[in-house]
Coordinates of C-alpha atoms and ligand atoms in Angstrom, one line a residue:
X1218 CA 151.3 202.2 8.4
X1219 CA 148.5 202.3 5.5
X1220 CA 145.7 202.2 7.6
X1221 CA 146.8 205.4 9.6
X1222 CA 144.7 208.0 8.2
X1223 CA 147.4 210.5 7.7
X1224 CA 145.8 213.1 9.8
X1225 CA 146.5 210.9 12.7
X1226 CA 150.2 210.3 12.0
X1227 CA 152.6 212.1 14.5
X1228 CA 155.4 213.6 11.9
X1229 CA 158.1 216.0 12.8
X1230 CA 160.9 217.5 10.7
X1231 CA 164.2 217.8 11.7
X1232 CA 167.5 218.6 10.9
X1233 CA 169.1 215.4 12.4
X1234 CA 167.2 212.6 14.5
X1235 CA 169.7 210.4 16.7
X1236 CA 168.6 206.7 17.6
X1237 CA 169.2 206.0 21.0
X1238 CA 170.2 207.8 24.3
X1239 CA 173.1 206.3 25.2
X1240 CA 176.8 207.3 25.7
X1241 CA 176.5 207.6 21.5
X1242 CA 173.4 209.1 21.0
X1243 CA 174.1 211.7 23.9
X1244 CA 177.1 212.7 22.6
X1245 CA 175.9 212.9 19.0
X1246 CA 173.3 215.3 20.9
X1247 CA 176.3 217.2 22.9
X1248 CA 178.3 217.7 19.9
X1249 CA 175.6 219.1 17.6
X1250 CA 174.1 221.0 19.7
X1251 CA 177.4 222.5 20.8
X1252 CA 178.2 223.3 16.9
X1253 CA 174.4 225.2 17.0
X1254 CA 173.0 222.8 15.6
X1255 CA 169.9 222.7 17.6
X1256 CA 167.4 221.5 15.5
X1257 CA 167.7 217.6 16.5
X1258 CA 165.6 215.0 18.0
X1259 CA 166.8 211.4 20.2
X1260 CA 164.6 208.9 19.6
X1261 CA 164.9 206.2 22.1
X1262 CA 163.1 203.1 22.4
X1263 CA 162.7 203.2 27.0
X1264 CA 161.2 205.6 29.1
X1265 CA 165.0 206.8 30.4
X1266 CA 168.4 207.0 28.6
X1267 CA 171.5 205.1 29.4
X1268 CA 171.7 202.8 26.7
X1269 CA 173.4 199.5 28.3
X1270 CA 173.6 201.0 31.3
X1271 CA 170.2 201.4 32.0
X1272 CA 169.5 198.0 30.5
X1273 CA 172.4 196.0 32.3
X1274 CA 171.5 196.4 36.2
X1275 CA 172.5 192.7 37.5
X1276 CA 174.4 192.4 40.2
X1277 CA 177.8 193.7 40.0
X1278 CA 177.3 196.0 37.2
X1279 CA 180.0 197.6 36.5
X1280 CA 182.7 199.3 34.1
X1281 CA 186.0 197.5 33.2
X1282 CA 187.6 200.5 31.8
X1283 CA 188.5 203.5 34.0
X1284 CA 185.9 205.8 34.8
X1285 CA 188.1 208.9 34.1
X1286 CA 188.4 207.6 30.3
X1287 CA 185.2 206.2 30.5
X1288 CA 183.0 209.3 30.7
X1289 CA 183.2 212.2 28.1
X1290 CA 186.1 214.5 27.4
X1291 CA 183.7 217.1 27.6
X1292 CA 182.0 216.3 30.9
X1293 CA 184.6 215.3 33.0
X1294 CA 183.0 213.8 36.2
X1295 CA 185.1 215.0 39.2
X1296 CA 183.1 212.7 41.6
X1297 CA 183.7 209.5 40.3
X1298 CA 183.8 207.0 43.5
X1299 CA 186.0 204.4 42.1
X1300 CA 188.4 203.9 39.5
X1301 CA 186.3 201.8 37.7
X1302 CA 182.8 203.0 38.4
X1303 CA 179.7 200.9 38.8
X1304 CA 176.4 200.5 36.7
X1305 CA 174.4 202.5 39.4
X1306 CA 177.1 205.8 39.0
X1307 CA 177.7 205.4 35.2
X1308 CA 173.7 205.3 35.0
X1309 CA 173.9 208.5 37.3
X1310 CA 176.0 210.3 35.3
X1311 CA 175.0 210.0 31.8
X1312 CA 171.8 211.3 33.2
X1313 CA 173.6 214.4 34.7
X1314 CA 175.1 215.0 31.5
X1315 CA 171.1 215.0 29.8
X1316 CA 170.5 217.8 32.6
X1317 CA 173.6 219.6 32.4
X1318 CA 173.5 220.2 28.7
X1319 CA 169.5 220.8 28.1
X1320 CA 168.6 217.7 26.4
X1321 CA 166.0 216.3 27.8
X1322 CA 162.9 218.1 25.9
X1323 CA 164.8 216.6 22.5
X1324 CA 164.3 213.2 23.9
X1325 CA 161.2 211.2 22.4
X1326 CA 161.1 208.4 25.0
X1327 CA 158.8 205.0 23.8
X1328 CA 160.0 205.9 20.0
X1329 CA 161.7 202.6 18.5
X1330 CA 162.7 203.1 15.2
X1331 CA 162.0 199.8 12.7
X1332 CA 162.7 201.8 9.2
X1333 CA 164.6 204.1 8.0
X1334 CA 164.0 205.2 4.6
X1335 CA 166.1 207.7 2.1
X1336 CA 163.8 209.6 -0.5
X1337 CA 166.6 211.6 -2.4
X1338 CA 166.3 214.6 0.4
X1339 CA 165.7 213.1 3.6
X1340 CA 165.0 210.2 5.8
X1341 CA 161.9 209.2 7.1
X1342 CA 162.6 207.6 10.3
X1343 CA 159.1 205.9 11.7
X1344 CA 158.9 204.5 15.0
X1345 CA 157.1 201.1 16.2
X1346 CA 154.4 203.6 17.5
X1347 CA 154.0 204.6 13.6
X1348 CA 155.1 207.9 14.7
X1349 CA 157.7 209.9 12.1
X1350 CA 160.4 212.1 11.9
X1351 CA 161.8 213.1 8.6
X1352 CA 165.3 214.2 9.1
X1353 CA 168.2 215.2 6.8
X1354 CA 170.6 213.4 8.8
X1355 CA 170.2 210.2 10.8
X1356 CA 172.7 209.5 13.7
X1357 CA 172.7 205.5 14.8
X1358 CA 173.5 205.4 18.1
X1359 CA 171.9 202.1 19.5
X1360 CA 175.3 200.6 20.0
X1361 CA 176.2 197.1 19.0
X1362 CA 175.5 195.2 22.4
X1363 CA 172.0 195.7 22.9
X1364 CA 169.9 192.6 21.9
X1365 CA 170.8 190.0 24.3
X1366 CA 171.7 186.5 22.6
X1367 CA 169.2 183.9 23.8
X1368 CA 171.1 180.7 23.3
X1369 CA 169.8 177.8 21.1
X1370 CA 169.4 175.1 23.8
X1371 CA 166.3 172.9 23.1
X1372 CA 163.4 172.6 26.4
X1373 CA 164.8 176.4 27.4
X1374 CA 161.5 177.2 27.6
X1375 CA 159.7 174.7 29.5
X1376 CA 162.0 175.4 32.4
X1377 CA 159.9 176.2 35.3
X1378 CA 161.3 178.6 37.5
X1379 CA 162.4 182.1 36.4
X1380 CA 164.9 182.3 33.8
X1381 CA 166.3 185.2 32.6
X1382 CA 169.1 187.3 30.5
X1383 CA 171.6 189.1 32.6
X1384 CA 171.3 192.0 30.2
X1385 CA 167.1 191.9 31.6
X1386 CA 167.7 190.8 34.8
X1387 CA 164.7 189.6 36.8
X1388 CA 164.9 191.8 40.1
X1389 CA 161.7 190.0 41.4
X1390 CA 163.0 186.9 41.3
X1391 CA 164.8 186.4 44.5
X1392 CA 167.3 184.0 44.9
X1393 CA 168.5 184.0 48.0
X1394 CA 168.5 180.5 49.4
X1395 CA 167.7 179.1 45.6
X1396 CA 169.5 176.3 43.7
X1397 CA 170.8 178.6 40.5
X1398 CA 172.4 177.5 37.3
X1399 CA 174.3 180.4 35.5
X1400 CA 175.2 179.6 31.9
X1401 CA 178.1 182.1 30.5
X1402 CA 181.2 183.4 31.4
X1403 CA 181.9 186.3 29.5
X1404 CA 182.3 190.0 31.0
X1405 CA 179.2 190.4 32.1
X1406 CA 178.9 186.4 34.3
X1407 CA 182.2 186.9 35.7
X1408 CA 180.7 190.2 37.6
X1409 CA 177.6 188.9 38.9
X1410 CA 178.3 184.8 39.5
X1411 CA 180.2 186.3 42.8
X1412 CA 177.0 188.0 43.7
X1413 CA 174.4 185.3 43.2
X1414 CA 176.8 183.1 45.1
X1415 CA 177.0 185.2 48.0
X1416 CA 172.7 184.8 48.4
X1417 CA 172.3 181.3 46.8
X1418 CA 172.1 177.5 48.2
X1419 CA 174.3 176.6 45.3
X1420 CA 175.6 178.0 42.1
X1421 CA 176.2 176.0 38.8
X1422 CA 178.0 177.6 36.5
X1423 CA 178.1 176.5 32.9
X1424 CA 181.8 177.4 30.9
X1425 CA 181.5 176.7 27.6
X1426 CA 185.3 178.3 27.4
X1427 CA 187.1 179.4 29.7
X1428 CA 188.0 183.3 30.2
X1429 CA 191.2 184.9 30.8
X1430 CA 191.1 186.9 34.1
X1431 CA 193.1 189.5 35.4
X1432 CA 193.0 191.0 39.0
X1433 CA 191.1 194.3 38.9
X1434 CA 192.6 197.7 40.1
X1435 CA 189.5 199.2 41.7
X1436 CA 189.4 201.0 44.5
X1437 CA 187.7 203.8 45.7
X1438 CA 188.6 207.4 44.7
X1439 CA 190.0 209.4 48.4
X1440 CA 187.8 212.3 48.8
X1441 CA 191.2 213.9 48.7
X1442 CA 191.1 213.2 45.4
X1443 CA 188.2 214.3 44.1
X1444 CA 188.3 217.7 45.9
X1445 CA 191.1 218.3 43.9
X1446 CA 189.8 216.8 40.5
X1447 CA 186.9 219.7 41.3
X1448 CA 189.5 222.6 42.3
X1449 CA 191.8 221.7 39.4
X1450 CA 190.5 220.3 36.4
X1451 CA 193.6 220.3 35.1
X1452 CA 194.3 217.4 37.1
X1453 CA 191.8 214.9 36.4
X1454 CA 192.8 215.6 32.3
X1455 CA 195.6 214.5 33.8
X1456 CA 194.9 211.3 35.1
X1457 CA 192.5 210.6 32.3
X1458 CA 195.5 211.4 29.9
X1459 CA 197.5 208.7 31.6
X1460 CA 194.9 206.0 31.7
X1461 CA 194.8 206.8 28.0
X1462 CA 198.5 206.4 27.6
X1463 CA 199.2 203.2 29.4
X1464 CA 195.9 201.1 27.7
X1465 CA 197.2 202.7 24.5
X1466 CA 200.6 200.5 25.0
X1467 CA 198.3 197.9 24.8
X1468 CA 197.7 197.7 21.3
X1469 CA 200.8 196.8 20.5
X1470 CA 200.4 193.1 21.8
X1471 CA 196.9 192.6 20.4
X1472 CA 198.6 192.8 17.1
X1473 CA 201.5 190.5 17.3
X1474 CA 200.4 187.6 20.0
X1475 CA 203.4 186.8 20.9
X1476 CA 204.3 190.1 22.7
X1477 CA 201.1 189.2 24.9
X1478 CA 203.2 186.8 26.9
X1479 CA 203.9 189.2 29.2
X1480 CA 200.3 189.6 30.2
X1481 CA 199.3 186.4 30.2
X1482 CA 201.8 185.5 32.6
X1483 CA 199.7 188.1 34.8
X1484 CA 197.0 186.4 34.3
X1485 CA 198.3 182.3 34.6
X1486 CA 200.3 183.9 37.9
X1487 CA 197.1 184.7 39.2
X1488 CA 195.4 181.3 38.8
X1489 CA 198.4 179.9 40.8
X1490 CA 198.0 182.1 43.5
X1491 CA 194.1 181.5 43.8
X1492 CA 194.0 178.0 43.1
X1493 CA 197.4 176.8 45.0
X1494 CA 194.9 174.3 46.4
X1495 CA 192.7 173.3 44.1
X1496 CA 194.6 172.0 41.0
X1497 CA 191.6 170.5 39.5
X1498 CA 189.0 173.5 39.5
X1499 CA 192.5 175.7 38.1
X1500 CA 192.3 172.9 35.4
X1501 CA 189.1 173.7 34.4
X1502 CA 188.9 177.6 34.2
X1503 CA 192.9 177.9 32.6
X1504 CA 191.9 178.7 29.1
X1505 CA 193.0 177.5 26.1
X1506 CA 194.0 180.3 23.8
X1507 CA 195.7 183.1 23.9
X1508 CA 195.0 185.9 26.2
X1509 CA 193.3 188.9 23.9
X1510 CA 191.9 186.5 21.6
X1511 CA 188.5 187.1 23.7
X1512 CA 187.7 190.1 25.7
X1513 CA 190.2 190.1 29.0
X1514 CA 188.2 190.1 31.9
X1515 CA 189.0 191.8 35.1
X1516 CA 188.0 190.5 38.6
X1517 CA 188.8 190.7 42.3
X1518 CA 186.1 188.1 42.9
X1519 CA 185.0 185.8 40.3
X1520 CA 188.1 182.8 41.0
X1521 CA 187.3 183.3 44.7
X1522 CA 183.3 182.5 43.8
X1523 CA 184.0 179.8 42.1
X1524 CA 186.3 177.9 45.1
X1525 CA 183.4 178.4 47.5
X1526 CA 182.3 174.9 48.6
X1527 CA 178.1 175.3 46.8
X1528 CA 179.4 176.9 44.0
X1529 CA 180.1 173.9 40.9
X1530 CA 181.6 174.5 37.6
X1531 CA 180.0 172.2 34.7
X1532 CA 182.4 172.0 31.8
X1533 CA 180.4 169.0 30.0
X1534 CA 178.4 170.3 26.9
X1535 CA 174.5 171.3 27.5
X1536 CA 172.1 169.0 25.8
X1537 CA 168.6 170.7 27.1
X1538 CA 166.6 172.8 29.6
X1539 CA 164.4 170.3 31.3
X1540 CA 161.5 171.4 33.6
X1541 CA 163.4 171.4 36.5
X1542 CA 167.0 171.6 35.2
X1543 CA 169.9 171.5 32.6
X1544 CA 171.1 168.3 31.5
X1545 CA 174.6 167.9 30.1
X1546 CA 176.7 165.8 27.5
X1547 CA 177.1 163.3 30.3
X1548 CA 173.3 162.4 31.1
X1549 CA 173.7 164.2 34.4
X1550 CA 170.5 166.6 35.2
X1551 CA 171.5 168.9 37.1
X1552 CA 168.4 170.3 38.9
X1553 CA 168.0 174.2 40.1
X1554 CA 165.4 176.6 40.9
X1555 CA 166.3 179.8 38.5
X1556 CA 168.7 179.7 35.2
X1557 CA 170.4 183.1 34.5
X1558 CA 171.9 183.3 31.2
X1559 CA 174.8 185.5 30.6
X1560 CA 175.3 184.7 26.9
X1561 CA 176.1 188.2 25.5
X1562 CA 174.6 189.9 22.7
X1563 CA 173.1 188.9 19.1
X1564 CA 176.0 191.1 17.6
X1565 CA 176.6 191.4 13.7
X1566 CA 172.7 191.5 13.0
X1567 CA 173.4 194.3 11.2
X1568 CA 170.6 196.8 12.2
X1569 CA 168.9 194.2 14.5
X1570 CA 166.0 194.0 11.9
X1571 CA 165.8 197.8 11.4
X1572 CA 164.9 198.5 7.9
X1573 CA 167.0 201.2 6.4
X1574 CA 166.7 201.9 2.9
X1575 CA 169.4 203.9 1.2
X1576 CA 169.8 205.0 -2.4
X1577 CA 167.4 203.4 -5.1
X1578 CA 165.8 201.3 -2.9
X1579 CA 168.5 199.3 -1.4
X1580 CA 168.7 197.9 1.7
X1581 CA 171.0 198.0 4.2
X1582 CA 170.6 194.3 5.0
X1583 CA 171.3 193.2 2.0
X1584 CA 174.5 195.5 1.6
X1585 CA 175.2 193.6 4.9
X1586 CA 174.7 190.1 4.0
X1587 CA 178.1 189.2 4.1
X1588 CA 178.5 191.1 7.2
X1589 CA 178.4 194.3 8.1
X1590 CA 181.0 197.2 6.7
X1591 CA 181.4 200.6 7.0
X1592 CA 183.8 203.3 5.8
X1593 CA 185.7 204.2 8.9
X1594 CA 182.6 202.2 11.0
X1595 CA 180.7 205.1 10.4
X1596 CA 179.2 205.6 7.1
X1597 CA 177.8 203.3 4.2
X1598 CA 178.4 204.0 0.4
X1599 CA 174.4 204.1 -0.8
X1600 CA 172.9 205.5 2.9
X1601 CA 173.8 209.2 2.2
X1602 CA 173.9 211.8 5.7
X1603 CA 173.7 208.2 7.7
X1604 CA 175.9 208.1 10.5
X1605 CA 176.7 204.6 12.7
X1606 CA 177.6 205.2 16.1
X1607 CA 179.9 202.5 16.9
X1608 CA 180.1 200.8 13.8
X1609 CA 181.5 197.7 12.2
X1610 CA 185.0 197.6 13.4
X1611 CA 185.2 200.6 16.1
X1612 CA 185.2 197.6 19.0
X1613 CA 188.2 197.8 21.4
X1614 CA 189.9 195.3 23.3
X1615 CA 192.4 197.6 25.2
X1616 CA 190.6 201.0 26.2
X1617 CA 187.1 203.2 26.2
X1618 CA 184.6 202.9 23.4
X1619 CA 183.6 206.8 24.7
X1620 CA 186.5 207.5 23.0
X1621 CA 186.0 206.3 19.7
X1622 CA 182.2 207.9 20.1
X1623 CA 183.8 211.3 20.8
X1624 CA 186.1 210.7 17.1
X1625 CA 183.0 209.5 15.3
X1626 CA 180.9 213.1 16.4
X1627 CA 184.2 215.2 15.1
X1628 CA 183.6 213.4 11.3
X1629 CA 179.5 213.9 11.6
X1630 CA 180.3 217.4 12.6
X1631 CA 182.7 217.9 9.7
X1632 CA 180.2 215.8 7.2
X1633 CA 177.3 218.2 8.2
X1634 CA 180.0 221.4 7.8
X1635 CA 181.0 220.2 4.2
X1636 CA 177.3 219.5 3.1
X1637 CA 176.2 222.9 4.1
X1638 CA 179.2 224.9 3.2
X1639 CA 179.0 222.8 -0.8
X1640 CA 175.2 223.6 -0.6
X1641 CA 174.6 220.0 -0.7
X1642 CA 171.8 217.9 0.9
X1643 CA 174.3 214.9 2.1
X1644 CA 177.3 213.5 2.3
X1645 CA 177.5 209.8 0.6
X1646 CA 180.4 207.7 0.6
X1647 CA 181.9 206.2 -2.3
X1648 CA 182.0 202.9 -2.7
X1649 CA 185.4 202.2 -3.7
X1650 CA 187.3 204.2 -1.1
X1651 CA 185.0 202.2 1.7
X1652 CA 186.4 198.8 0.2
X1653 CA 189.9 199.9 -0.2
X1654 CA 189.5 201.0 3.9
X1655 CA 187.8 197.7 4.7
X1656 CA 190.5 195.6 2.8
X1657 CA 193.2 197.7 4.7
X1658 CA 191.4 196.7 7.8
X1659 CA 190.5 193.0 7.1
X1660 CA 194.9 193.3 5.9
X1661 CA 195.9 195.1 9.5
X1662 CA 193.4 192.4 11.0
X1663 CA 195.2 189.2 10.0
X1664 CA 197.7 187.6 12.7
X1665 CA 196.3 189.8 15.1
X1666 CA 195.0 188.2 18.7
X1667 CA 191.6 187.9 17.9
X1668 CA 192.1 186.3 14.7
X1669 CA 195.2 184.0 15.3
X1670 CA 194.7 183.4 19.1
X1671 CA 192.9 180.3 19.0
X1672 CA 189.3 181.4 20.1
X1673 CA 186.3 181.8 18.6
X1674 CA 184.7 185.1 19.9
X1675 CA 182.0 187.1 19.0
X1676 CA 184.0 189.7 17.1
X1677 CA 184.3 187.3 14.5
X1678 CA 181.6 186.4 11.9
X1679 CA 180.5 183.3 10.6
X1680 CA 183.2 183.3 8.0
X1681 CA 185.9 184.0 10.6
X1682 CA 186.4 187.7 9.6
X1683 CA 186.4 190.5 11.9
X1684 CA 183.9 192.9 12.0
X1685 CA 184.2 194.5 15.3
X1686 CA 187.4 195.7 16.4
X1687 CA 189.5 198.8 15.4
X1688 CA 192.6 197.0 14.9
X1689 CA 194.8 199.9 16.2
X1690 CA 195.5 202.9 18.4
X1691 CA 192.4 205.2 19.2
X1692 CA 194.5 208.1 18.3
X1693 CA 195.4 207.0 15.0
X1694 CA 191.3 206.3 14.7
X1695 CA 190.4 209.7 16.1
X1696 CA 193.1 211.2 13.5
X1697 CA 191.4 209.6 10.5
X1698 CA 188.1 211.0 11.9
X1699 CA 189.1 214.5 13.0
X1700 CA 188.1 215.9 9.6
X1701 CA 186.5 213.8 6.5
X1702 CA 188.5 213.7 3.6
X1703 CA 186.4 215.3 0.8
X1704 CA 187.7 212.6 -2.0
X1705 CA 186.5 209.6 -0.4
X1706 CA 182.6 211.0 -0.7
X1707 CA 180.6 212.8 -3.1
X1708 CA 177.4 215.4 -2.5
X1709 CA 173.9 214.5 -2.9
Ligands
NAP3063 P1 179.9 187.3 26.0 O1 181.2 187.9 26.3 O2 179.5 187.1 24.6 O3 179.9 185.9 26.8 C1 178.8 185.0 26.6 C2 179.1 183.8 27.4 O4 178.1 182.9 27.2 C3 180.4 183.1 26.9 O5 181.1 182.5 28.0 C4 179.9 182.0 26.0 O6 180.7 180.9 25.8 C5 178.6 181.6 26.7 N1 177.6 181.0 25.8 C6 176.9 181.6 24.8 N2 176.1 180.7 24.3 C7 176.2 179.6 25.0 C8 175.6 178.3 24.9 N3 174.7 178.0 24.0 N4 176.0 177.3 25.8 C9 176.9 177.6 26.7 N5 177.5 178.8 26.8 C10 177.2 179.8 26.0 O7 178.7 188.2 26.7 P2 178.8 189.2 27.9 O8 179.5 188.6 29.1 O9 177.4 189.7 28.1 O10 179.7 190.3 27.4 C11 179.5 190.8 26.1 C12 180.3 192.1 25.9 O11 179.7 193.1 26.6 C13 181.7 192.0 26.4 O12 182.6 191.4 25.5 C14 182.0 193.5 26.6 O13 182.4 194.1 25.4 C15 180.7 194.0 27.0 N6 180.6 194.1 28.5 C16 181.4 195.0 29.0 C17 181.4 195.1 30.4 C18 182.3 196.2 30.9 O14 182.7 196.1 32.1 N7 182.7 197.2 30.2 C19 180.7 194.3 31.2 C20 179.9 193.3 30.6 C21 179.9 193.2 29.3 P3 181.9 180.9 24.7 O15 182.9 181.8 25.3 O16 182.3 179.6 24.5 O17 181.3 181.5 23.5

């Protein structure tokens, strides 16, 4: 930035710049707007919004929570196609929802952000493109699932053929009639491993662990249906508030493992059904913890896939990436034209190498060097007016993350209302209310699923703590965040 003549320098001021156009920063947009205030700019990196669903298009993309929750409160979508709508439609929509509420000319597409930085007032928010926006409030909406995890396996990149993250999938790279290895088998391999199969020669599939799978309850939505979600509106609240209800009951479980018995006998019922005649490929894919302790993945097609006759599932440990293959534990080289990798995200990166700058020059990575926190996953004692979108430990296992979104905008709302009505400039945390929540959590958090169930998942850190997941019911979260309580901040 110093050797941009100043005159050059593309600034704008703002009331409140949002990072990132997907289901967060749109309805950080909705929201403020709605509340008048219209003086707001979405910064996003692409040339489209979306978010993860403009970045995840593999194969099979597709939601594993139910469109009806999975969509906002405020723009219910009467023509969802399926119960559990695919990448294509959720893409589809969240650009409807840009139209139908007048964003788009307060979207700055090609703007990355790399810094943030608080002078006392405001933020200056400067983009890769050394454009600025100085803002009084910063929304962070770039979600936590966005920088795919390349994996650490040595030769990876003198592999020859196209090899590629499923979160940037390669469309030119056909693979019909090719020899593919996948490595992964997390929520996003178990949706498109059926797919590639269909088109490849073979398919091997490297499990590091085992999933948990459940059958999935998608089907299309009757036309029936949807006519009346569209002539009654009443009645799609309806079945929203339903889904809502029965994933709620969920949470339950996730917090005392041994009530999740009941679904993993779901799940270990059907890997008796599907491999009746294969006992030894069942062997391999029954897990070996308890169900929650990773994400649970839903499929109609994933233990089919992996029965068919050219499709092999590798369970010995990955030494290298080879010129021509991947070589395991066992010296075997197991040669293939094309390597996808579905290895999930670098998650708990704090910012993802953003530098914010808060109060007297600290930064937010260094706050975060333990891991990241947050007072209610949203704000940060020291980084006044700056709101996360999906912050540490708003994750859920059970039900829709639009959800939790929707509670985070009713606290920015309220934050911005208590600023203005205190004539204040910002809102900033204090520091001892946003441990005493986080030791609270970290307290609700222990014996839970993910920490007791024998895994090791990405929603815990290094150090085996938690950072990710709300360990409770979404209402009780969107109670805590319907208003801000006034005592656990003070005006800047
Ligand atoms: P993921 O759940 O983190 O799965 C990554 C997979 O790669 C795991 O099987 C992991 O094995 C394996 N892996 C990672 N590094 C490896 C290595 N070096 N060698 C061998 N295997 C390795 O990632 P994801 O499937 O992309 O899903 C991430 C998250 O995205 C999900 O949990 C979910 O929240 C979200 N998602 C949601 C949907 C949806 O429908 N809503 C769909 C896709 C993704 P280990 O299990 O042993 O670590």
């Amino acid at each position: 930035m110093e050797n941009v003549p100043v005159e050059t320098v593309d600034v704008q001021d703002v009331d409140v710049a949002i990072v990132g156009s997907g289901f967060a920063g749109l309805a950080a947009a909705v929201r403020l707007d709605g509340a008048g205030r219209r003086d707001l700019v979405v910064l996003e990196k692409g040339t489209s919004v979306g978010g993860t669903w403009r970045d995840n298009t593999y194969p099979g993309c597709a939601c594993d929570v139910q469109s009806h929750l999975y969509s906002f409160s405020f723009a219910p979508n009467p023509e969802w196609t399926r119960t559990f709508a695919r990448q294509p439609e959720i893409r589809a929509y969240l650009e409807s929802v840009v139209d139908r509420y007048r964003l788009r000319d307060r979207i700055r597409f090609g703007r990355e952000v790399v810094a943030c930085e608080w002078d006392g007032a405001r933020w200056t928010v400067t983009s890769a493109d050394g454009s600025v926006v100085r803002a009084r409030a910063v929304v962070w909406g770039t979600g936590p699932l966005h920088l795919p995890a390349t994996p650490d396996i040595p030769g990876l990149d003198e592999f020859t053929g196209p090899a590629f993250h499923s979160a940037r999938w390669d469309h030119d790279a056909d693979l019909a009639g090719k020899r593919v290895a996948v490595i992964g088998t997390g929520a996003s391999a178990i949706q498109f491993v059926p797919q590639v199969a269909k088109e490849a020669a073979s398919l091997t599939l490297f499990q590091r662990t085992a999933p948990w799978v459940l059958p999935k309850p998608d089907r299309p939505i009757p036309a029936v249906l949807r006519r009346l979600f569209w002539a009654v509106p009443a009645a799609q609240k309806l079945a929203r508030a339903l889904v809502w209800t029965r994933n709620e009951m969920l949470v339950a479980g996730f917090l005392k493992p041994s009530r999740m018995a009941v679904i993993e006998r779901v799940a270990r019922a059907y890997l008796d059904r599907t491999f009746a005649d294969r006992p030894d490929l069942k062997a391999k894919v029954t897990p070996d913890f308890t169900i929650g302790c990773k994400r649970i993945l839903m499929s109609n097609d994933y233990y089919a896939a992996l029965k068919a006759p050219h499709v092999d599932v590798v369970t010995e440990k990955i030494v290298r990436v080879t010129g021509t293959g991947v070589q395991t534990a066992d010296g075997v080289l197991h040669e293939v034209d094309a390597i996808v990798l579905g290895t999930g995200f670098r998650v708990g990166e704090g910012m993802g190498g953003v530098r914010v700058t808060g109060r007297d020059g600290v930064l937010l990575d260094d706050v975060w060097a333990d891991g990241p926190h947050a007072y209610l996953g949203t704000t940060v004692a020291g980084f006044p007016n700056l709101f996360l979108m999906i912050g540490p430990n708003t994750g859920l296992g059970h039900s829709s993350m639009v959800y939790m979104i929707e509670s985070q905008t009713s606290f920015l709302l309220d934050a911005l209302r208590h600023v203005d009505e205190h004539g204040a400039t910002a809102l900033d945390t204090r520091r001892d209310r946003q441990d005493a929540f986080n030791a609270e959590i970290q307290r609700r958090l222990e014996g839970s699923v993910w920490s007791s169930g024998g895994c090791r998942s990405w929603y815990l850190d290094e150090h085996g703590r938690n950072r990710t997941i709300w360990p409770g019911y979404t209402v009780d979260y969107r109670r805590r965040t319907r208003r801000i309580t006034p005592a656990d901040h003070e005006l800047v």
